[in-house]
Short mmCIF file of C-alpha atoms in Angstrom, two decimals:
data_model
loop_
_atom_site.label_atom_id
_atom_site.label_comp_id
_atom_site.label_asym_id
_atom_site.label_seq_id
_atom_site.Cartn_x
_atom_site.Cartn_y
_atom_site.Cartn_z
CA UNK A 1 0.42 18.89 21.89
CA UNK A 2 2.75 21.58 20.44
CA UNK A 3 3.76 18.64 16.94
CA UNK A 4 -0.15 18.12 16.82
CA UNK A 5 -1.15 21.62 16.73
CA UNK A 6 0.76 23.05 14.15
CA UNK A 7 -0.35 20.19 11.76
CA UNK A 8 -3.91 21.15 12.89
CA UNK A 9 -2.63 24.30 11.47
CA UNK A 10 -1.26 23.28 7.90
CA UNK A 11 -4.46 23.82 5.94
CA UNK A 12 -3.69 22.28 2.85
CA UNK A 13 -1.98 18.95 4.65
CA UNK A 14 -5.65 18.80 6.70
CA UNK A 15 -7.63 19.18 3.51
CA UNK A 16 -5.11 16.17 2.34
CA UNK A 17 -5.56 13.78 5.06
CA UNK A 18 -9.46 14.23 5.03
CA UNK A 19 -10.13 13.65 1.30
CA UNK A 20 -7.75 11.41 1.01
CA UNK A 21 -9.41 9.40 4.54
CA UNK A 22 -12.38 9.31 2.36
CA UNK A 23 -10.81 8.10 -0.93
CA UNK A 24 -8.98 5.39 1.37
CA UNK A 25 -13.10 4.22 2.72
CA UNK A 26 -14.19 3.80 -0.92
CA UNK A 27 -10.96 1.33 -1.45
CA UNK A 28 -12.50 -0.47 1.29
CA UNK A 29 -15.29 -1.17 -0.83
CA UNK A 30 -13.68 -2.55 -3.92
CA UNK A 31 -11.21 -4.97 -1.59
CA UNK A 32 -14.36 -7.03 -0.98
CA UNK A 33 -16.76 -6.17 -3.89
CA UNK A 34 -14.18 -6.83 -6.75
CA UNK A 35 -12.94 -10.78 -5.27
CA UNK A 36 -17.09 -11.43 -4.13
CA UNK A 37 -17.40 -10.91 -7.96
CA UNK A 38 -15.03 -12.98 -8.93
CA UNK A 39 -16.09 -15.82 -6.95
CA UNK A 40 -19.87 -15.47 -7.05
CA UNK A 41 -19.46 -15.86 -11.13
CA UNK A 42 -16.66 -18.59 -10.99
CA UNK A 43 -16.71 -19.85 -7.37
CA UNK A 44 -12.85 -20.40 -7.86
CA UNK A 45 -10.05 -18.55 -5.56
CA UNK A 46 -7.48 -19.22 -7.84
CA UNK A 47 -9.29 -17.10 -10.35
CA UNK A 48 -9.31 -14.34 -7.49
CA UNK A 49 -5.49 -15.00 -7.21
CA UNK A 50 -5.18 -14.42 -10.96
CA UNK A 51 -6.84 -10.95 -11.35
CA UNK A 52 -4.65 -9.95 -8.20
CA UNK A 53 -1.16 -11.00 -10.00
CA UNK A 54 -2.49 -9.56 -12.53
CA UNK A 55 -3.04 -6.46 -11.16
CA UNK A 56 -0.17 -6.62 -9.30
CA UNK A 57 2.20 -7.14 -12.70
CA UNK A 58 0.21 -3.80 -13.95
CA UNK A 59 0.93 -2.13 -10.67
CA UNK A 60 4.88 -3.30 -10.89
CA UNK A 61 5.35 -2.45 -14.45
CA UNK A 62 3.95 1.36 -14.41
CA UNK A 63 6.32 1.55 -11.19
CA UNK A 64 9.14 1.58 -13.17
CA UNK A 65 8.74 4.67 -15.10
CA UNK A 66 6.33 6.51 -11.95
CA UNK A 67 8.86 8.08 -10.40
CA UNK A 68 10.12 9.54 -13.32
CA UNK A 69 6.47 11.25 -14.43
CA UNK A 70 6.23 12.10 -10.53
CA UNK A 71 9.89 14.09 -10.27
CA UNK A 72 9.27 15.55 -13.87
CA UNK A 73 5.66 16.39 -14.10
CA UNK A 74 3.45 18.97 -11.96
CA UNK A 75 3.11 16.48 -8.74
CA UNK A 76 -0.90 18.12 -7.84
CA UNK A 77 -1.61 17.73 -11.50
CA UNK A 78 -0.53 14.22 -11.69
CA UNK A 79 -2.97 13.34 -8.85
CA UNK A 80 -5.56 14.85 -9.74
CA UNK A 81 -5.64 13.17 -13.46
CA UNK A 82 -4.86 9.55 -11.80
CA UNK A 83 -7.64 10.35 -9.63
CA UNK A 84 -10.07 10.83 -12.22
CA UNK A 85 -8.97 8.06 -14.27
CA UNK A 86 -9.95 5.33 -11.72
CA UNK A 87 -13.53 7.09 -11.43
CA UNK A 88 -13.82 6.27 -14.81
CA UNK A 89 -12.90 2.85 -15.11
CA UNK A 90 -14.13 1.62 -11.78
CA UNK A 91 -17.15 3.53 -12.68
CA UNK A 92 -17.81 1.36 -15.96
CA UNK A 93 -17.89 -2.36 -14.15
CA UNK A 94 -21.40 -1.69 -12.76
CA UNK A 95 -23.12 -0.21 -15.77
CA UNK A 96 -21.19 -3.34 -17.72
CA UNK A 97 -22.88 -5.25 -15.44
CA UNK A 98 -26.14 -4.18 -15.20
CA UNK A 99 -26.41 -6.08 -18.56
CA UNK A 100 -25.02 -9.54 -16.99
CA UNK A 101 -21.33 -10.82 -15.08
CA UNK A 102 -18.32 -9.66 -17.51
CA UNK A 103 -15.39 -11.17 -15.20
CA UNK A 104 -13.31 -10.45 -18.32
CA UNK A 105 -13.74 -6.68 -17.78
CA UNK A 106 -12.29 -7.09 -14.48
CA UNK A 107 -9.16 -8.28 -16.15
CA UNK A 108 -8.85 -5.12 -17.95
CA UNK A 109 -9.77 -2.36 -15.14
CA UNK A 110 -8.24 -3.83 -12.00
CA UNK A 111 -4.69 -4.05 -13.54
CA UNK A 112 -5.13 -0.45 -15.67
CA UNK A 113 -6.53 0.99 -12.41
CA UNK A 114 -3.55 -0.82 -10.18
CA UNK A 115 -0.52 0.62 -12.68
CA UNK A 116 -2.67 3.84 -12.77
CA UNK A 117 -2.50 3.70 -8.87
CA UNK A 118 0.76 2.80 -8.56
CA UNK A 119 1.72 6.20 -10.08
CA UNK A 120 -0.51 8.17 -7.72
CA UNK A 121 0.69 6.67 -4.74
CA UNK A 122 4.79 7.18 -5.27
CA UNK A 123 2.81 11.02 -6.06
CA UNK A 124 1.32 10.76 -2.69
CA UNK A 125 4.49 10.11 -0.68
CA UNK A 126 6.21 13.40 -1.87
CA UNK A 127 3.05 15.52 -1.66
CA UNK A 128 3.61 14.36 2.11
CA UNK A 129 6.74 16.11 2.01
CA UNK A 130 5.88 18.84 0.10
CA UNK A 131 2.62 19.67 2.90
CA UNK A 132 4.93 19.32 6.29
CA UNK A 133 8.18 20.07 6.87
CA UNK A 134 11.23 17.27 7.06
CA UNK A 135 10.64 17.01 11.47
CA UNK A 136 6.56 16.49 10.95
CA UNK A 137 6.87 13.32 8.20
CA UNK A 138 6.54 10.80 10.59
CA UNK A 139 4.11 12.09 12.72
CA UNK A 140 2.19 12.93 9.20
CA UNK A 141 2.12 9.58 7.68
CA UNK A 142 1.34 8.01 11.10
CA UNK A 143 -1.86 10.49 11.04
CA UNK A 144 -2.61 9.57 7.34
CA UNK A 145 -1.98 5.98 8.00
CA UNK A 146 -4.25 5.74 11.48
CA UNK A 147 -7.06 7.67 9.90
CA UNK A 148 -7.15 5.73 6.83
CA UNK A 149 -6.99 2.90 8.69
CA UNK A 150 -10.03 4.08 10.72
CA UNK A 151 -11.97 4.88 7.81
CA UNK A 152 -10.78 1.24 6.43
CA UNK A 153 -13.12 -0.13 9.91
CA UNK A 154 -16.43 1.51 8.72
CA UNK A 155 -15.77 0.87 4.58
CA UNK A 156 -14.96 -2.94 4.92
CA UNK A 157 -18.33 -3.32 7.31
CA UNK A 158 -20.73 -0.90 4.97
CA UNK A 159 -19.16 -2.58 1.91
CA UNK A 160 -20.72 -6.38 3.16
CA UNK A 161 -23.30 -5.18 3.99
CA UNK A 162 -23.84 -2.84 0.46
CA UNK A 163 -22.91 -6.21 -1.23
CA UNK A 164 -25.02 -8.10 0.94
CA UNK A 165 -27.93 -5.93 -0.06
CA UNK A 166 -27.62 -4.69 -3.27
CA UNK A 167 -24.76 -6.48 -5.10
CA UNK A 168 -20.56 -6.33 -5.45
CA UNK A 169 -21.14 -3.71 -7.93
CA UNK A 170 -22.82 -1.37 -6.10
CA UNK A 171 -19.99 -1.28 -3.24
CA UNK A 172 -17.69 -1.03 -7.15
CA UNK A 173 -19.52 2.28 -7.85
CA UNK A 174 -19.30 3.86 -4.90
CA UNK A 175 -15.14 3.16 -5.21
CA UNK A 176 -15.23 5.33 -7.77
CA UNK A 177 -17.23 7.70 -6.19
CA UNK A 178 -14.22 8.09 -3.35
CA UNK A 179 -11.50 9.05 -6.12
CA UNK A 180 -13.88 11.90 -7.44
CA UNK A 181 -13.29 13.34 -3.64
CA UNK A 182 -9.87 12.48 -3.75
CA UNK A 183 -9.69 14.27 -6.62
CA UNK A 184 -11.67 17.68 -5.69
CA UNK A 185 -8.90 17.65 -2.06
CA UNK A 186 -6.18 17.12 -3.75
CA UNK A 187 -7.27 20.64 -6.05
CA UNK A 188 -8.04 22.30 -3.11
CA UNK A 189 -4.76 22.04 -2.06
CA UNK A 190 -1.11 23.84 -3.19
CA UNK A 191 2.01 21.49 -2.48
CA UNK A 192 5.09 23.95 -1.57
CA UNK A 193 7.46 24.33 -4.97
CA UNK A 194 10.30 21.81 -5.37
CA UNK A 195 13.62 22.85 -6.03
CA UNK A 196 14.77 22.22 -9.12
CA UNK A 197 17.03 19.38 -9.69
CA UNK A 198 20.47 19.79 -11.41
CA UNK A 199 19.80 19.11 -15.26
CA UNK A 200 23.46 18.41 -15.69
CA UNK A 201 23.11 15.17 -13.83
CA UNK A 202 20.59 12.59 -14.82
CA UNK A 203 18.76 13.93 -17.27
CA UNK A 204 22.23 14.95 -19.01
CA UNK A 205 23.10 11.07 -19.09
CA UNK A 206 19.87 9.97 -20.55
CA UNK A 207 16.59 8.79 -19.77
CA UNK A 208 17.84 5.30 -18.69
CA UNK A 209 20.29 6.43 -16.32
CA UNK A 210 17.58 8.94 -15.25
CA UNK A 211 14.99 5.89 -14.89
CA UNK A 212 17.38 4.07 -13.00
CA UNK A 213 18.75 6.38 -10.87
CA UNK A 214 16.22 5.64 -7.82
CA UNK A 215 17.47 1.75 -7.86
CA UNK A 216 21.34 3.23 -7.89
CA UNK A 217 20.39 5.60 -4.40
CA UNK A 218 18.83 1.90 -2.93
CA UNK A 219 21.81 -0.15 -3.92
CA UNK A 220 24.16 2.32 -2.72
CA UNK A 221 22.49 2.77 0.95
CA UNK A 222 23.13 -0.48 3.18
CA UNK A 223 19.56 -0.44 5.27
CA UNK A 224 17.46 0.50 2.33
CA UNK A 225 19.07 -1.92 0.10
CA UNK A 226 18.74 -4.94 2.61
CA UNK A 227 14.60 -3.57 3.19
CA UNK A 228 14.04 -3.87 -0.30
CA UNK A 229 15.28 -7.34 -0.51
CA UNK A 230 13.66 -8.59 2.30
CA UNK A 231 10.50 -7.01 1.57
CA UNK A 232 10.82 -8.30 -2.20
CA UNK A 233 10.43 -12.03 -0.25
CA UNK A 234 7.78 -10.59 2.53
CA UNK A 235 5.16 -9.27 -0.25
CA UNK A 236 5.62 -12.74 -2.38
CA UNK A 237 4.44 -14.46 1.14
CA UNK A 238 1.80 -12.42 1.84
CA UNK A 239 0.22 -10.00 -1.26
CA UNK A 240 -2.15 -12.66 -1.96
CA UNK A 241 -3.35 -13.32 2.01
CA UNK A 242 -6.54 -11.23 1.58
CA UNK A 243 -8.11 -13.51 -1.19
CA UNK A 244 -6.99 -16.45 1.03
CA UNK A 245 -8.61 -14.47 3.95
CA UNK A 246 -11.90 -13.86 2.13
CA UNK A 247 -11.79 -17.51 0.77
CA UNK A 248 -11.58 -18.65 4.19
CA UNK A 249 -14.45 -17.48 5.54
CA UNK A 250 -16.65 -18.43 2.61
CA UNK A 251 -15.37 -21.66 1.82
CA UNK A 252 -13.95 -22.80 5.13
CA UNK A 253 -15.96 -21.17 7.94
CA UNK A 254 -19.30 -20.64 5.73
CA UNK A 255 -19.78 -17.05 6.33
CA UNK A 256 -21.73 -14.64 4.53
CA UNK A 257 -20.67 -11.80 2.66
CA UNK A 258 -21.64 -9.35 5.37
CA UNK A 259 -19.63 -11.27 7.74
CA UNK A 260 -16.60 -10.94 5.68
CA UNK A 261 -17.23 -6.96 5.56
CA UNK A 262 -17.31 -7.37 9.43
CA UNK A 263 -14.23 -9.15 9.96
CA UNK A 264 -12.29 -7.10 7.21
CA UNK A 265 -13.29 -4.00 9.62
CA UNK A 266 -11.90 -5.34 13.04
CA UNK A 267 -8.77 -6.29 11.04
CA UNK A 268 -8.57 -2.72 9.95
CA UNK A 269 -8.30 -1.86 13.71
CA UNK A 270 -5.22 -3.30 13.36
CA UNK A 271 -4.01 -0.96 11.06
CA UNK A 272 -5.05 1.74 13.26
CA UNK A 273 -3.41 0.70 15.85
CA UNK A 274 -0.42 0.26 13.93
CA UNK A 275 0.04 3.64 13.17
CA UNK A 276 -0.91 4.78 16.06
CA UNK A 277 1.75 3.09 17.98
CA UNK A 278 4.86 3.24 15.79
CA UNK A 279 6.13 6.37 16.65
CA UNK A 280 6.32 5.66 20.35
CA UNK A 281 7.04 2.17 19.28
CA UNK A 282 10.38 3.54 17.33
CA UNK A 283 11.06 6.22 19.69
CA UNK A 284 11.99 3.30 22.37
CA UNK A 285 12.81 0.63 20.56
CA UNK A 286 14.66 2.03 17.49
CA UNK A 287 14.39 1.39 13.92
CA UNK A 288 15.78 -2.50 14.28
CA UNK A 289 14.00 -3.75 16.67
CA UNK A 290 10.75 -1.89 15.46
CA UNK A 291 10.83 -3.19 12.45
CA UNK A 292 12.56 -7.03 12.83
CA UNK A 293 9.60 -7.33 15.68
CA UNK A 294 6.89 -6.54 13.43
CA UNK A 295 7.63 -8.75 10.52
CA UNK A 296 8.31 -11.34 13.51
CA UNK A 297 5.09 -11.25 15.08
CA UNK A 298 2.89 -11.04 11.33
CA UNK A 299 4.61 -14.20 10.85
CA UNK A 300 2.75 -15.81 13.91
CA UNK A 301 0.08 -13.61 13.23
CA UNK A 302 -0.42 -15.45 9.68
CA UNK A 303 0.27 -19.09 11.64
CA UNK A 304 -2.95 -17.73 13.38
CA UNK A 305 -5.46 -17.20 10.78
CA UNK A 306 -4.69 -20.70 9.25
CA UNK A 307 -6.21 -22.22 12.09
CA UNK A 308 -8.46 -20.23 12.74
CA UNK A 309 -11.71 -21.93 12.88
CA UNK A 310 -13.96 -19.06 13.89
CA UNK A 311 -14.80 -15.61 13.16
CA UNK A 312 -13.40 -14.01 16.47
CA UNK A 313 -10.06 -15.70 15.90
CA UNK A 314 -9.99 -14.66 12.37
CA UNK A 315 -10.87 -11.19 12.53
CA UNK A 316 -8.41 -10.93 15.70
CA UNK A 317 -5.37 -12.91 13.86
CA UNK A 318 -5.93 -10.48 10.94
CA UNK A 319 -5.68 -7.17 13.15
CA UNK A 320 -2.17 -8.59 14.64
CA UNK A 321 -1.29 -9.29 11.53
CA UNK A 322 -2.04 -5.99 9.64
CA UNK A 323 -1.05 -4.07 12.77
CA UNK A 324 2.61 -5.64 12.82
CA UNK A 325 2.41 -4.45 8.86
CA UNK A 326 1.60 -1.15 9.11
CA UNK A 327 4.68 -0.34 11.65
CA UNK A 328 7.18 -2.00 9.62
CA UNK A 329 5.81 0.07 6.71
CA UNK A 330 5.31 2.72 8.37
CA UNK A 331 8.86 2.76 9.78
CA UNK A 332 10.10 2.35 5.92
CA UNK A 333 8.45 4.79 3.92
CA UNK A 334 9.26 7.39 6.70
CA UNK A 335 12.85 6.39 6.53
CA UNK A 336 13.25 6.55 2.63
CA UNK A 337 11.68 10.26 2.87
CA UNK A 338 14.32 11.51 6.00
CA UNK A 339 16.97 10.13 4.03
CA UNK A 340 16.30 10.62 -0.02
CA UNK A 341 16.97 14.04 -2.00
CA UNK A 342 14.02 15.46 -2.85
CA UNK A 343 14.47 15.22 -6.50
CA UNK A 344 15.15 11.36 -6.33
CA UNK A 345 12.35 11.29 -3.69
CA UNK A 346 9.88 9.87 -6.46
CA UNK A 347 12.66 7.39 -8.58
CA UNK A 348 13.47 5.76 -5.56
CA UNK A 349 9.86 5.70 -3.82
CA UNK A 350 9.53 3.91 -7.52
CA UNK A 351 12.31 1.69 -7.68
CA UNK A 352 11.50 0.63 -3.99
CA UNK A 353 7.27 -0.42 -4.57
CA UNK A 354 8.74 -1.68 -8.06
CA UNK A 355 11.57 -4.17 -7.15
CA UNK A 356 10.04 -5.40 -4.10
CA UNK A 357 6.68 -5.58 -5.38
CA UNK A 358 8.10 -7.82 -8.41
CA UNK A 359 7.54 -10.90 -6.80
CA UNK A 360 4.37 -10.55 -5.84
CA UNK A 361 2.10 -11.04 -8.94
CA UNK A 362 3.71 -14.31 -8.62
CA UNK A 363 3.40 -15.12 -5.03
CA UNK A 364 -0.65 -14.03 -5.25
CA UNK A 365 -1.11 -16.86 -7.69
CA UNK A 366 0.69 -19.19 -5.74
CA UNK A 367 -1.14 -18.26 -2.60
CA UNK A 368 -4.39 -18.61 -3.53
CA UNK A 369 -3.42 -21.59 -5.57
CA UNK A 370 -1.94 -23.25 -2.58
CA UNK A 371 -4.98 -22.44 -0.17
CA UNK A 372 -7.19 -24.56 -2.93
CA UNK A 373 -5.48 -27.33 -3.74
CA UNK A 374 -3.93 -27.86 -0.05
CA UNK A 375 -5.75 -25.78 2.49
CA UNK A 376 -5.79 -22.48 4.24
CA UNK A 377 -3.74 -24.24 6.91
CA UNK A 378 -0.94 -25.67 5.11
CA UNK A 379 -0.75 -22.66 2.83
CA UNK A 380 -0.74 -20.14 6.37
CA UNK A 381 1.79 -21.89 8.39
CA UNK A 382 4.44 -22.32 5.39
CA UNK A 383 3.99 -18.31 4.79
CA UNK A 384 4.11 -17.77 8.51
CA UNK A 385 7.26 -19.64 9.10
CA UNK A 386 8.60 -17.60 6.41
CA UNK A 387 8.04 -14.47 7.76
CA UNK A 388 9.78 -15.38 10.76
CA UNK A 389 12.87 -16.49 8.77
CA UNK A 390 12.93 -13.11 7.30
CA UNK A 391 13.26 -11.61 10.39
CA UNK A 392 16.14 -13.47 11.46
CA UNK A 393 17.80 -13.12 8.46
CA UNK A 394 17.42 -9.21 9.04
CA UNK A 395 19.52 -9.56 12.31
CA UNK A 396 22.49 -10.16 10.29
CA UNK A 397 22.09 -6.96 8.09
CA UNK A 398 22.25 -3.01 8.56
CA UNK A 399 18.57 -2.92 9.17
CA UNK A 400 19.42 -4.04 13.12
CA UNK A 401 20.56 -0.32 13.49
CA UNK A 402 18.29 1.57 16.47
CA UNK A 403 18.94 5.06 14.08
CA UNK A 404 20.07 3.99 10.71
CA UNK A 405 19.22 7.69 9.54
CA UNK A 406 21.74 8.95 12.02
CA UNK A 407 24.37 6.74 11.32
CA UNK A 408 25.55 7.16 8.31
CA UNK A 409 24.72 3.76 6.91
CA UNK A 410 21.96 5.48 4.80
CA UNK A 411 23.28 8.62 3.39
#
């Protein structure tokens, strides 16, 4: 195909997607090793809930000023320095813990590398746009998203069985062995120069007008402003359904950490799949119905996995579920980046993880709090049901538009 081609083409964006393919495996790792740690030392899920609000608050509170250090600092630079940062931290939980279990450290590195992280991805989103041109951004993140996704099948299944074999905090170290290759693609490559943004607006007012500007271009643009609510709601229901995953299949179904590496890598399928099918999926449907579908069917997706009583249904729930996620997400980002200035393209990638990400420390806690005291079951059908109420609710607003970037209603 002519579209595939010339990405094919775009040496620095293929350098991108590979390293970054790799750097998205080693995450794989530390999604299982980091909550196996937790609950081998403390055999609790609501301590695994914890460290994820915790890290979530970190992740939420650096988003406020990312977008900022991302529109004002050298974008390559940035990512290459957040990069190395996590390779140090992760990189210091298994040495710490070759001398005996420190769950406290985890309390300190997951939420410094989360707000650390937070900063590199709103990065990542306009190095996108500064490696293809404005027509190739969908078909780019749907390439970055399916790949990583594929690479998210193998890292989930080597990671149980690395745990399995040789302990969480091997699969820990060879995390942050991934963002050392993130780090060496991401210098390999040259992001095209920005143009400059007008210093006689924001940065004239002040920094808090400047900080704020990417929540003023949200509030101001009808379908954005309606995603970010809904999705504030949507991540509260559903940051913490991993740990309630994992805890599932321990507690519940009796499986072994291997098996949870196994079922964490059919549910990445999912994800591939996802991405793979959005833009057709978009192309025919339109923006509305893509997106209201999706959060629709992870609803009953979630409904799913808290009755699940068996590894096939599990791992098969999971890949609906994370499927359905990565087209509405998808179908998001790639919307804010068609629509947003490239100057606010960081403040308002920013403002958007920020605000609707808020709620999620919160709804992690309760989660995983909920699946303890009450049961997967009770905990996955009240979050399912939700979902689904979300998506009616987004019939009544802007977001039912088949091209909202078209229309007007954004911009």
């Amino acid at each position: 195909m002519p579209e595939g081609s010339q990405l094919w083409r775009n040496r620095d964006f293929t350098v991108f997607w590979a390293s970054q393919t790799l750097s998205v495996a080693g995450d794989s790792f530390a999604l299982i090793a980091v909550p196996l740690l937790v609950l081998h030392v403390t055999g609790s899920v609501a301590q695994m809930g914890l460290l994820t609000g915790l890290a979530s608050a970190a992740s939420v509170a650096a988003g406020v000023f990312a977008g900022v250090l991302v529109d004002r600092l050298d974008r390559r630079r940035l990512l290459i320095w957040c990069d190395v940062a996590r390779m140090a931290l992760y990189g210091i939980v298994p040495v710490a813990w070759a001398f005996g279990p420190k769950v406290w450290l985890l309390y300190v590195v997951l939420p410094l590398s989360e707000a650390i992280g937070m900063v590199f991805q709103v990065a990542y989103v306009t190095a996108v746009r500064g490696l293809v041109d404005a027509d190739r951004i969908t078909e780019a993140n749907g390439r970055l998203g399916a790949t990583a996704a594929a690479a998210g099948v193998g890292g989930p299944l080597l990671a149980g069985v690395v745990a399995g074999w040789f302990g969480p905090t091997a699969a820990v170290a060879i995390n942050a062995a991934s963002f050392g290759v993130s780090a060496l693609g991401v210098l390999l490559i040259r992001l095209r120069r920005q143009p400059a943004p007008s210093s006689s607006t924001e940065e004239a007012r002040g920094p808090w007008h400047e900080l704020l500007a990417g929540a003023r271009f949200l509030w101001r643009q009808p379908v954005l402003r309606a995603l970010t609510v809904l999705l504030s709601f949507f991540i509260f229901l559903t940051l913490g359904l991993t740990d309630v995953l994992i805890y599932h299949l321990k507690h519940d179904l009796g499986q072994s950490d291997g098996a949870v590496g196994v079922v964490l890598a059919v549910a990445a399928l999912g994800t591939v799949a996802g991405s793979l099918l959005v833009g057709p999926v978009r192309r025919r449907l339109g923006f509305g119905a893509s997106w209201i579908g999706a959060i629709a069917v992870a609803g009953l997706a979630i409904v799913g996995l808290g009755v699940s009583t068996g590894l096939p249904v599990a791992a098969g729930t999971a890949a609906a579920y994370l499927a359905c996620v990565s087209v509405a997400g998808i179908c998001s980002m790639s919307l804010r980046q068609q629509v947003t200035p490239d100057h606010l393209l960081g403040r308002v990638t920013s403002a958007f993880w920020t605000i609707h990400y808020a709620l999620g420390p919160a709804g992690a806690a309760v989660l995983t709090w909920g699946a303890q005291r009450h049961g997967v079951a009770v905990v996955c059908l009240l979050a399912g049901a939700t979902c689904l109420l979300i998506a009616v609710a987004a019939f009544f607003t802007p977001i039912r538009q088949q091209n909202p970037e078209l229309s007007g209603a954004t911009g």
